[in-house]
Every structure is written in structure tokens, then in C-alpha cells.
Coordinates of C-alpha atoms in Angstrom, one line a residue:
M1 CA -15.4 3.2 27.6
S2 CA -12.3 4.4 26.0
S3 CA -11.3 3.5 22.5
A4 CA -8.4 1.5 23.8
S5 CA -10.8 -0.4 25.9
T6 CA -12.4 -1.7 22.9
T7 CA -10.9 -5.3 22.4
A8 CA -10.7 -6.3 18.5
Q9 CA -13.0 -9.3 17.8
T10 CA -12.8 -11.9 14.9
L11 CA -15.0 -12.0 12.1
P12 CA -17.0 -14.8 11.7
D13 CA -15.8 -17.1 9.1
G14 CA -17.1 -16.8 5.8
V15 CA -18.1 -13.3 5.9
V16 CA -17.6 -11.3 2.6
T17 CA -20.5 -9.4 2.0
L18 CA -23.1 -7.3 3.8
A19 CA -25.8 -10.3 3.2
D20 CA -23.1 -12.4 5.2
H21 CA -22.9 -10.0 7.8
E22 CA -26.7 -10.4 8.0
F23 CA -27.1 -13.8 8.2
H24 CA -24.5 -14.2 10.7
A25 CA -26.2 -11.5 13.3
R26 CA -29.2 -13.4 12.8
G27 CA -27.9 -16.2 14.7
L28 CA -26.5 -14.2 17.5
L29 CA -29.2 -11.6 18.4
D30 CA -32.5 -12.5 20.5
E31 CA -35.5 -12.8 18.3
A32 CA -37.3 -9.5 19.6
V33 CA -33.8 -7.6 19.3
W34 CA -33.6 -8.8 15.8
A35 CA -37.1 -7.8 14.9
Y36 CA -36.6 -4.6 16.3
F37 CA -33.6 -3.7 14.6
N38 CA -34.5 -5.3 11.2
G39 CA -38.6 -5.2 11.0
G40 CA -40.5 -2.3 9.0
A41 CA -43.9 -1.1 9.2
A42 CA -47.3 -3.2 8.7
D43 CA -46.3 -5.9 6.0
E44 CA -42.7 -4.3 5.3
L45 CA -43.5 -4.0 1.7
T46 CA -41.3 -0.7 1.9
L47 CA -38.7 -2.1 3.9
R48 CA -38.5 -4.8 0.8
A49 CA -38.5 -1.8 -1.8
N50 CA -36.2 0.1 -0.8
A51 CA -33.2 -2.3 -1.5
Q52 CA -35.2 -3.9 -4.5
A53 CA -35.1 -0.6 -6.4
W54 CA -31.5 -0.1 -6.1
Q55 CA -31.2 -3.3 -7.7
T56 CA -33.3 -2.5 -10.6
I57 CA -31.6 0.7 -11.8
E58 CA -28.7 -0.3 -14.0
L59 CA -25.2 0.6 -14.6
L60 CA -23.6 1.0 -18.3
P61 CA -19.6 0.9 -18.3
R62 CA -17.2 3.0 -20.4
V63 CA -14.2 1.4 -21.1
M64 CA -10.8 2.4 -22.1
R65 CA -10.6 5.5 -19.9
Q66 CA -8.0 7.3 -17.8
L67 CA -8.8 6.8 -14.5
S68 CA -5.5 7.5 -12.8
G69 CA -5.8 9.8 -9.8
G70 CA -9.5 9.1 -9.2
H71 CA -10.7 9.2 -5.9
T72 CA -14.0 9.2 -3.9
R73 CA -14.0 12.3 -2.1
V74 CA -16.9 14.6 -1.9
N75 CA -17.7 18.1 -0.8
L76 CA -20.5 18.6 1.8
L77 CA -21.5 21.7 3.8
G78 CA -18.3 23.3 3.1
R79 CA -15.8 20.6 4.2
E80 CA -14.0 17.9 1.7
W81 CA -14.7 14.2 3.1
P82 CA -12.9 11.1 2.0
H83 CA -15.9 9.6 1.0
P84 CA -20.0 9.7 0.7
I85 CA -21.0 7.0 3.3
L86 CA -22.2 8.1 6.7
V87 CA -23.5 5.6 9.2
A88 CA -27.2 6.5 9.7
P89 CA -28.7 7.1 13.4
M90 CA -30.0 4.1 15.1
A91 CA -30.8 3.9 18.7
Y92 CA -29.8 1.5 21.7
Q93 CA -27.0 0.0 19.9
R94 CA -26.3 -1.8 23.4
L95 CA -28.6 -4.5 22.0
A96 CA -26.3 -5.4 19.4
H97 CA -23.1 -5.2 21.2
P98 CA -22.0 -4.2 25.0
H99 CA -19.7 -1.6 23.2
A100 CA -22.8 -0.1 21.4
E101 CA -22.1 3.2 19.8
Q102 CA -18.8 3.7 21.2
A103 CA -17.6 0.5 19.0
T104 CA -19.3 1.9 16.0
A105 CA -18.2 5.6 16.1
L106 CA -14.7 4.2 16.4
A107 CA -15.1 2.1 13.1
A108 CA -16.5 5.0 11.3
A109 CA -13.5 7.1 12.4
A110 CA -10.8 5.1 11.4
L111 CA -12.5 4.1 7.8
G112 CA -13.4 7.7 7.0
A113 CA -17.2 7.3 7.0
G114 CA -19.6 9.9 8.4
L115 CA -21.3 9.4 11.9
V116 CA -25.1 10.5 12.7
L117 CA -25.4 9.4 16.4
S118 CA -29.0 9.3 17.6
T119 CA -30.6 11.2 20.0
Q120 CA -31.6 7.9 21.6
A121 CA -28.2 6.5 21.8
S122 CA -27.0 4.1 24.6
T123 CA -24.0 6.1 24.6
L124 CA -23.2 9.7 26.3
L125 CA -22.7 12.1 23.0
E126 CA -19.7 13.5 24.6
D127 CA -18.3 10.0 24.6
V128 CA -18.9 9.2 20.8
A129 CA -17.3 12.7 20.0
R130 CA -14.4 11.9 22.1
T131 CA -13.7 9.2 20.1
V132 CA -14.2 10.2 16.4
L133 CA -12.7 14.0 16.7
P134 CA -9.2 13.1 16.8
E135 CA -9.1 11.1 13.6
P136 CA -7.9 13.4 11.1
D137 CA -9.0 11.4 8.3
R138 CA -13.0 11.3 9.8
G139 CA -15.8 11.5 8.0
P140 CA -18.4 14.4 9.2
L141 CA -19.9 14.0 12.6
W142 CA -23.5 15.0 13.3
F143 CA -26.1 14.5 15.9
Q144 CA -29.6 13.3 15.0
L145 CA -32.8 14.9 17.1
Y146 CA -36.3 14.6 17.3
L147 CA -38.0 17.8 18.9
L148 CA -39.0 17.2 21.8
P149 CA -42.0 19.5 23.9
D150 CA -39.5 20.2 26.7
R151 CA -38.1 23.4 24.9
G152 CA -35.5 24.1 27.8
F153 CA -34.0 20.5 27.8
M154 CA -33.7 20.3 23.9
K155 CA -31.8 23.9 24.3
T156 CA -29.5 22.4 26.5
L157 CA -28.9 18.9 24.4
V158 CA -28.3 21.0 21.2
Q159 CA -25.9 23.2 23.2
R160 CA -24.3 19.7 24.4
A161 CA -23.9 18.7 20.7
E162 CA -22.4 22.1 20.2
A163 CA -19.8 21.7 22.8
A164 CA -18.9 18.3 22.4
G165 CA -17.8 19.2 18.7
F166 CA -20.6 18.1 16.1
D167 CA -20.7 19.6 13.1
A168 CA -24.5 19.7 12.0
L169 CA -27.7 18.8 13.6
V170 CA -30.2 16.1 11.7
L171 CA -33.7 16.9 12.6
T172 CA -35.7 13.7 11.7
V173 CA -39.0 15.0 10.9
D174 CA -40.9 11.8 9.3
A175 CA -42.0 9.7 12.6
P176 CA -44.4 12.2 15.0
V177 CA -45.9 8.9 15.9
Q178 CA -44.3 5.3 15.5
G179 CA -45.4 2.9 12.3
A180 CA -47.5 -0.1 13.0
R181 CA -44.5 -2.5 13.4
D182 CA -45.7 -5.7 13.5
R183 CA -43.2 -8.2 13.4
E184 CA -41.7 -6.2 16.6
R185 CA -45.1 -6.5 18.2
R186 CA -45.4 -10.4 17.8
A187 CA -42.0 -10.8 19.0
G188 CA -42.7 -8.9 22.1
F189 CA -40.0 -6.6 21.9
R190 CA -39.3 -4.7 25.1
R191 CA -36.2 -2.7 25.7
P192 CA -34.2 -3.8 28.7
A193 CA -34.2 -1.6 31.9
D194 CA -30.5 -1.3 31.5
I195 CA -30.5 0.0 28.2
T196 CA -31.8 3.7 28.1
A197 CA -31.3 7.0 26.0
V198 CA -28.6 8.3 27.9
N199 CA -28.8 11.4 26.2
L200 CA -32.2 12.2 27.2
V201 CA -32.1 11.7 31.1
G202 CA -33.8 14.5 32.6
R203 CA -36.2 15.7 30.0
V204 CA -40.0 16.3 30.9
A205 CA -42.6 14.4 29.1
P206 CA -46.1 16.4 28.8
S207 CA -48.8 14.6 31.0
P208 CA -51.3 12.8 29.1
L209 CA -54.9 15.3 28.7
S210 CA -58.1 14.4 29.7
L211 CA -60.0 13.7 26.6
R212 CA -63.8 13.8 26.0
P213 CA -65.8 10.6 25.0
G214 CA -65.2 10.4 21.1
Q215 CA -62.0 12.2 21.3
S216 CA -58.5 10.6 19.8
R217 CA -55.9 9.6 21.9
L218 CA -53.8 10.4 18.8
F219 CA -54.7 13.2 17.5
D220 CA -56.2 15.4 20.3
D221 CA -53.5 14.6 22.5
L222 CA -50.0 13.2 21.1
M223 CA -50.2 15.4 18.1
T224 CA -50.9 18.3 19.5
H225 CA -47.4 18.1 20.6
A226 CA -45.7 17.4 17.2
P227 CA -43.5 19.9 15.4
T228 CA -44.4 22.0 12.5
W229 CA -42.6 24.1 10.1
D230 CA -42.5 27.0 13.0
D231 CA -40.4 24.8 15.0
I232 CA -37.4 24.9 12.5
A233 CA -37.0 28.6 13.0
W234 CA -36.9 27.9 17.0
L235 CA -34.6 25.3 16.4
R236 CA -31.9 27.4 14.1
S237 CA -32.2 30.2 16.7
I238 CA -30.5 28.1 19.5
T239 CA -27.9 26.9 17.4
R240 CA -24.7 27.8 15.3
L241 CA -24.8 24.4 13.6
P242 CA -26.4 23.8 10.1
V243 CA -29.5 21.8 10.6
L244 CA -30.7 19.2 7.9
L245 CA -34.1 17.6 7.6
K246 CA -34.5 14.0 7.4
G247 CA -37.2 12.3 6.3
V248 CA -38.0 14.7 3.2
V249 CA -40.1 12.8 0.6
H250 CA -42.0 15.1 -1.3
P251 CA -40.7 17.8 -3.5
L252 CA -42.9 20.5 -1.7
D253 CA -41.7 19.5 1.5
A254 CA -37.9 20.0 0.3
R255 CA -38.5 23.5 -1.1
Q256 CA -40.1 24.4 2.6
A257 CA -37.3 22.9 4.4
L258 CA -35.1 25.2 2.0
S259 CA -37.5 28.3 2.7
C260 CA -37.0 27.4 6.6
G261 CA -33.4 27.6 6.4
A262 CA -32.6 23.9 6.3
A263 CA -28.6 23.0 4.9
G264 CA -29.9 20.2 3.5
V265 CA -32.1 17.3 3.4
I266 CA -31.9 13.4 3.8
V267 CA -34.3 11.6 1.3
S268 CA -35.9 9.0 3.9
N269 CA -38.6 6.3 4.5
H270 CA -37.4 6.0 8.1
G271 CA -35.9 2.4 6.8
G272 CA -39.4 1.0 5.9
R273 CA -40.5 1.3 9.6
T274 CA -43.3 4.4 9.8
L275 CA -45.6 4.3 6.7
D276 CA -45.9 1.3 4.7
T277 CA -46.6 1.4 1.0
M278 CA -44.3 4.5 0.7
P279 CA -42.1 4.5 -2.6
A280 CA -38.5 3.6 -2.2
T281 CA -35.9 5.9 -1.6
A282 CA -34.4 5.5 -5.0
T283 CA -37.8 6.7 -6.5
L284 CA -38.1 9.2 -4.2
L285 CA -34.7 10.9 -4.7
P286 CA -34.8 12.0 -8.3
R287 CA -37.8 13.8 -7.4
V288 CA -36.4 15.6 -4.4
M289 CA -33.4 16.1 -6.4
Q290 CA -35.6 18.1 -9.0
A291 CA -37.1 20.5 -6.5
V292 CA -34.1 21.0 -4.7
A293 CA -32.5 22.1 -7.9
G294 CA -28.8 22.5 -6.7
D295 CA -29.5 24.9 -3.9
A296 CA -28.6 22.4 -1.1
P297 CA -27.1 18.7 -0.6
V298 CA -29.5 15.9 -0.6
L299 CA -28.8 13.0 1.2
V300 CA -30.2 9.5 1.0
D301 CA -30.8 6.6 2.7
G302 CA -32.9 3.2 2.6
G303 CA -31.7 -0.1 1.4
I304 CA -28.5 0.5 0.3
R305 CA -26.5 -2.5 0.3
R306 CA -23.4 -2.5 -2.2
G307 CA -21.0 -0.4 -3.5
T308 CA -22.9 -0.2 -7.0
D309 CA -26.0 1.2 -4.9
V310 CA -24.0 3.9 -3.6
L311 CA -22.7 4.8 -7.0
K312 CA -26.4 4.6 -8.2
A313 CA -27.5 6.9 -5.4
M314 CA -24.6 9.4 -6.5
A315 CA -25.5 9.0 -10.2
L316 CA -29.0 10.3 -9.5
G317 CA -27.7 13.6 -7.5
A318 CA -27.2 12.6 -4.3
S319 CA -24.6 14.5 -2.1
A320 CA -23.8 11.2 -0.1
V321 CA -25.3 8.0 1.4
L322 CA -26.7 6.7 4.7
V323 CA -26.4 3.4 5.9
G324 CA -28.2 1.5 8.7
R325 CA -29.0 -1.9 9.5
P326 CA -25.6 -3.5 8.0
V327 CA -23.8 -1.4 10.6
L328 CA -25.8 -2.9 13.3
H329 CA -25.2 -6.3 11.7
G330 CA -21.4 -5.9 11.5
L331 CA -21.5 -4.7 15.2
A332 CA -23.5 -7.6 16.7
N333 CA -21.0 -9.8 14.8
A334 CA -17.7 -8.4 16.2
G335 CA -17.9 -5.0 17.4
A336 CA -15.9 -2.2 16.1
T337 CA -14.4 -4.6 13.8
G338 CA -17.2 -5.9 12.2
V339 CA -18.4 -2.2 11.6
A340 CA -15.3 -1.6 10.0
H341 CA -15.6 -4.3 7.9
V342 CA -18.7 -3.3 6.4
L343 CA -17.9 0.1 6.0
R344 CA -14.5 -1.2 4.3
L345 CA -16.7 -3.1 2.2
L346 CA -18.9 -0.6 0.9
R347 CA -16.0 1.8 0.0
D348 CA -14.0 -1.0 -1.9
E349 CA -17.0 -1.8 -3.9
L350 CA -17.7 1.8 -4.4
E351 CA -14.3 1.9 -6.0
I352 CA -14.8 -1.1 -8.0
S353 CA -17.5 0.1 -9.5
M354 CA -16.4 3.3 -10.5
A355 CA -13.2 1.7 -12.1
L356 CA -15.7 -0.8 -14.0
T357 CA -17.8 1.8 -15.3
G358 CA -15.4 4.4 -16.0
C359 CA -16.2 7.2 -13.4
R360 CA -12.8 8.9 -12.5
T361 CA -14.5 11.0 -9.4
L362 CA -18.3 10.9 -8.2
S363 CA -18.7 14.3 -9.9
H364 CA -18.9 12.0 -13.0
A365 CA -21.2 9.5 -11.4
A366 CA -24.4 10.6 -13.7
A367 CA -22.8 9.0 -16.9
T368 CA -22.4 5.8 -15.3
L369 CA -26.5 5.1 -15.6
S370 CA -27.9 3.1 -18.5
H371 CA -30.5 6.0 -19.2
A372 CA -27.8 8.8 -18.7

């Protein structure tokens, strides 16, 4: 589908916040699909904590400051971008809307937002790149990976991303196995046969091992293929693109990532979908910032629902933020129009928050926190 064929849709009446988008999308999506997109692991404590943690951080305004000429621009991986908001990698967006990742890409490019395309996208990566790259005011275009055992296929996939024009690779490192997603299982989610990870067609999955009595299918089979730090060197050896690691939450892992040549790290608990009872990302971010000590960009996702949350993340030292589920809600509500509205709301609220705290540029964001 080309961008020209993305028919504009109208937003539902009364949608003026990201919470409104979530409310309306809830009535549009199948119960099982809703559970897949919005559910978390186990008791969903981390899922809820992510949003709550941003809400508890307080802003302290300064008044009567000279703010003319202020802006939201940021520098990331050697380039200047319009603002620090990126769309997080999310799989199978065709479950939310027929135009899927193509609609999300169109909206992100038009709004100057970055886009991290999931390796499990339901749209070809080349089609997404052709939508984003012509936009002169676009944000970053990154491709997310899981390290698969089929190294030949992985190399080809990385080469495809390079040839298509992606700016960087994002390696997800915090999900060697899927979390215990109870809500998803209760709802009986099954991915429809006609919605597939089209960019992974042709990969060869390893055959299950024959286990002896008492052996674990997880530890003695599946985890034998799980990536390790040594694999980062291999990935960097096959690409000219910078590699960021997503899912780094421990300070020692952050330092290890940089020693392995990572161009940056993304503080993420996978939206509360993997290990429940993890701390919120707003709590984890300062620890990682201290460990990285300015040697590389640190991004953060998880629970960001307001422009004030974006400002708080930047105040804590983040280089940019990623937003996930609200984008899916906007997509379900009105395709590209809905996604654009979500991104526009976040940027507008960010600018309002900056103006009301006396913050002219995001390089001064730290002074907006009440404990600064």
C-alpha cells in the first residue's frame, strides 16, 4: 500500500487525550487482541507501575523567563531531530488496523516523530522505509531485531534494513523467552493465520532437542539459543549501522553494553510484558544514566502518556523517549489520522509543559524537576 492509498479517517468524537484514545479503542478491538496489545506479565504490577511512576515525579515551574526562540529539537546519534518522541517497536499492527505499520509510519514521518519498526511487523520493511524517508522533517528510522539462531537469515535481514535506508538497529535483549502473560492466555489470543511477520519469512527455526528425563525444555533447549554478550560483536561485524540495545535496566549491563560497542541503550521493561515486579522505567532511568555517565545516548520507554512525562524523562537525562500502546490505540481509532493525533498531542503537551516551567530548550529540562 502506498501512502496515497491511506484514506484519511475521522477521529471519534470527544477524543482529546491519550486516555480518550485508549477508551475508544477498547470498544473497537476484539477482546483477545486487546489483551495481546494491552496486557502485561503475571499480575501486571510493572505494567501499572510504569505510568504511576511518571505521575509521581513533580515539576516546579519558573516564571517570567525569556522563552522566545525555544524549541524541542534534540541531537541523537550525530543528527538533529525535530523532537525527542519515537514510536516504539510493536508487532503485528495489522491486528489494530488494515493499514498497519504503513499508517503508523506515515503519521510518524508527517509529525517528525521517530519510528522503530518491529522485526515482527506485518508490513515489509522496505515499504515502511519508502513511506518515511522522503519526508524532509522526519524523525529517526530504526529497525528492531531479535537475535535469531539462523545467522545467515539474520545477516540478510540486516542487509535489507541497510539497503532500505534505516538509520540504526535496535536489538531487544530483555526477552529471551516470553513472559507469563496471564491476561492474554485467559482471553485465548491466537494470531490470525493471515497476519504474519512478513520480514521473517524464510528463517529456519532450530529443531527441538531430545531431552532426557528431568531436563528442562526452557533451560536445556530454548535457552541454548539465547543471545549473549559475545553476539553483540558478531552483529556489529555484519553492519555499518549503529546498534542500540533495548531492555537494559541494570547499571552493570549498561556499562557492558558500551564496552561491547553499543551506540546507546534503551531503558525498558518491555512495557511490563516480560518480568513482573520489575521497577518502573522512571525509577530505573537515573541509575542507568549514572552508569553511562554521558558516554552514549540513553532512551527510555514505558508508561509515557503525557507531554509532562516526556519532559520528566528528558529532565532525568534521557536523550529521547519511545511510546508504544497509545500509538496502537490511535491506529485502531482512525488509522494514520489517529496515530498522528496521538503524536501531535504528546508534542503539544511537551511544548506547553516547557513553556509553563520556564524551559526554553530540552537541554535545560533538568531544572524543571521539583528536587533539582
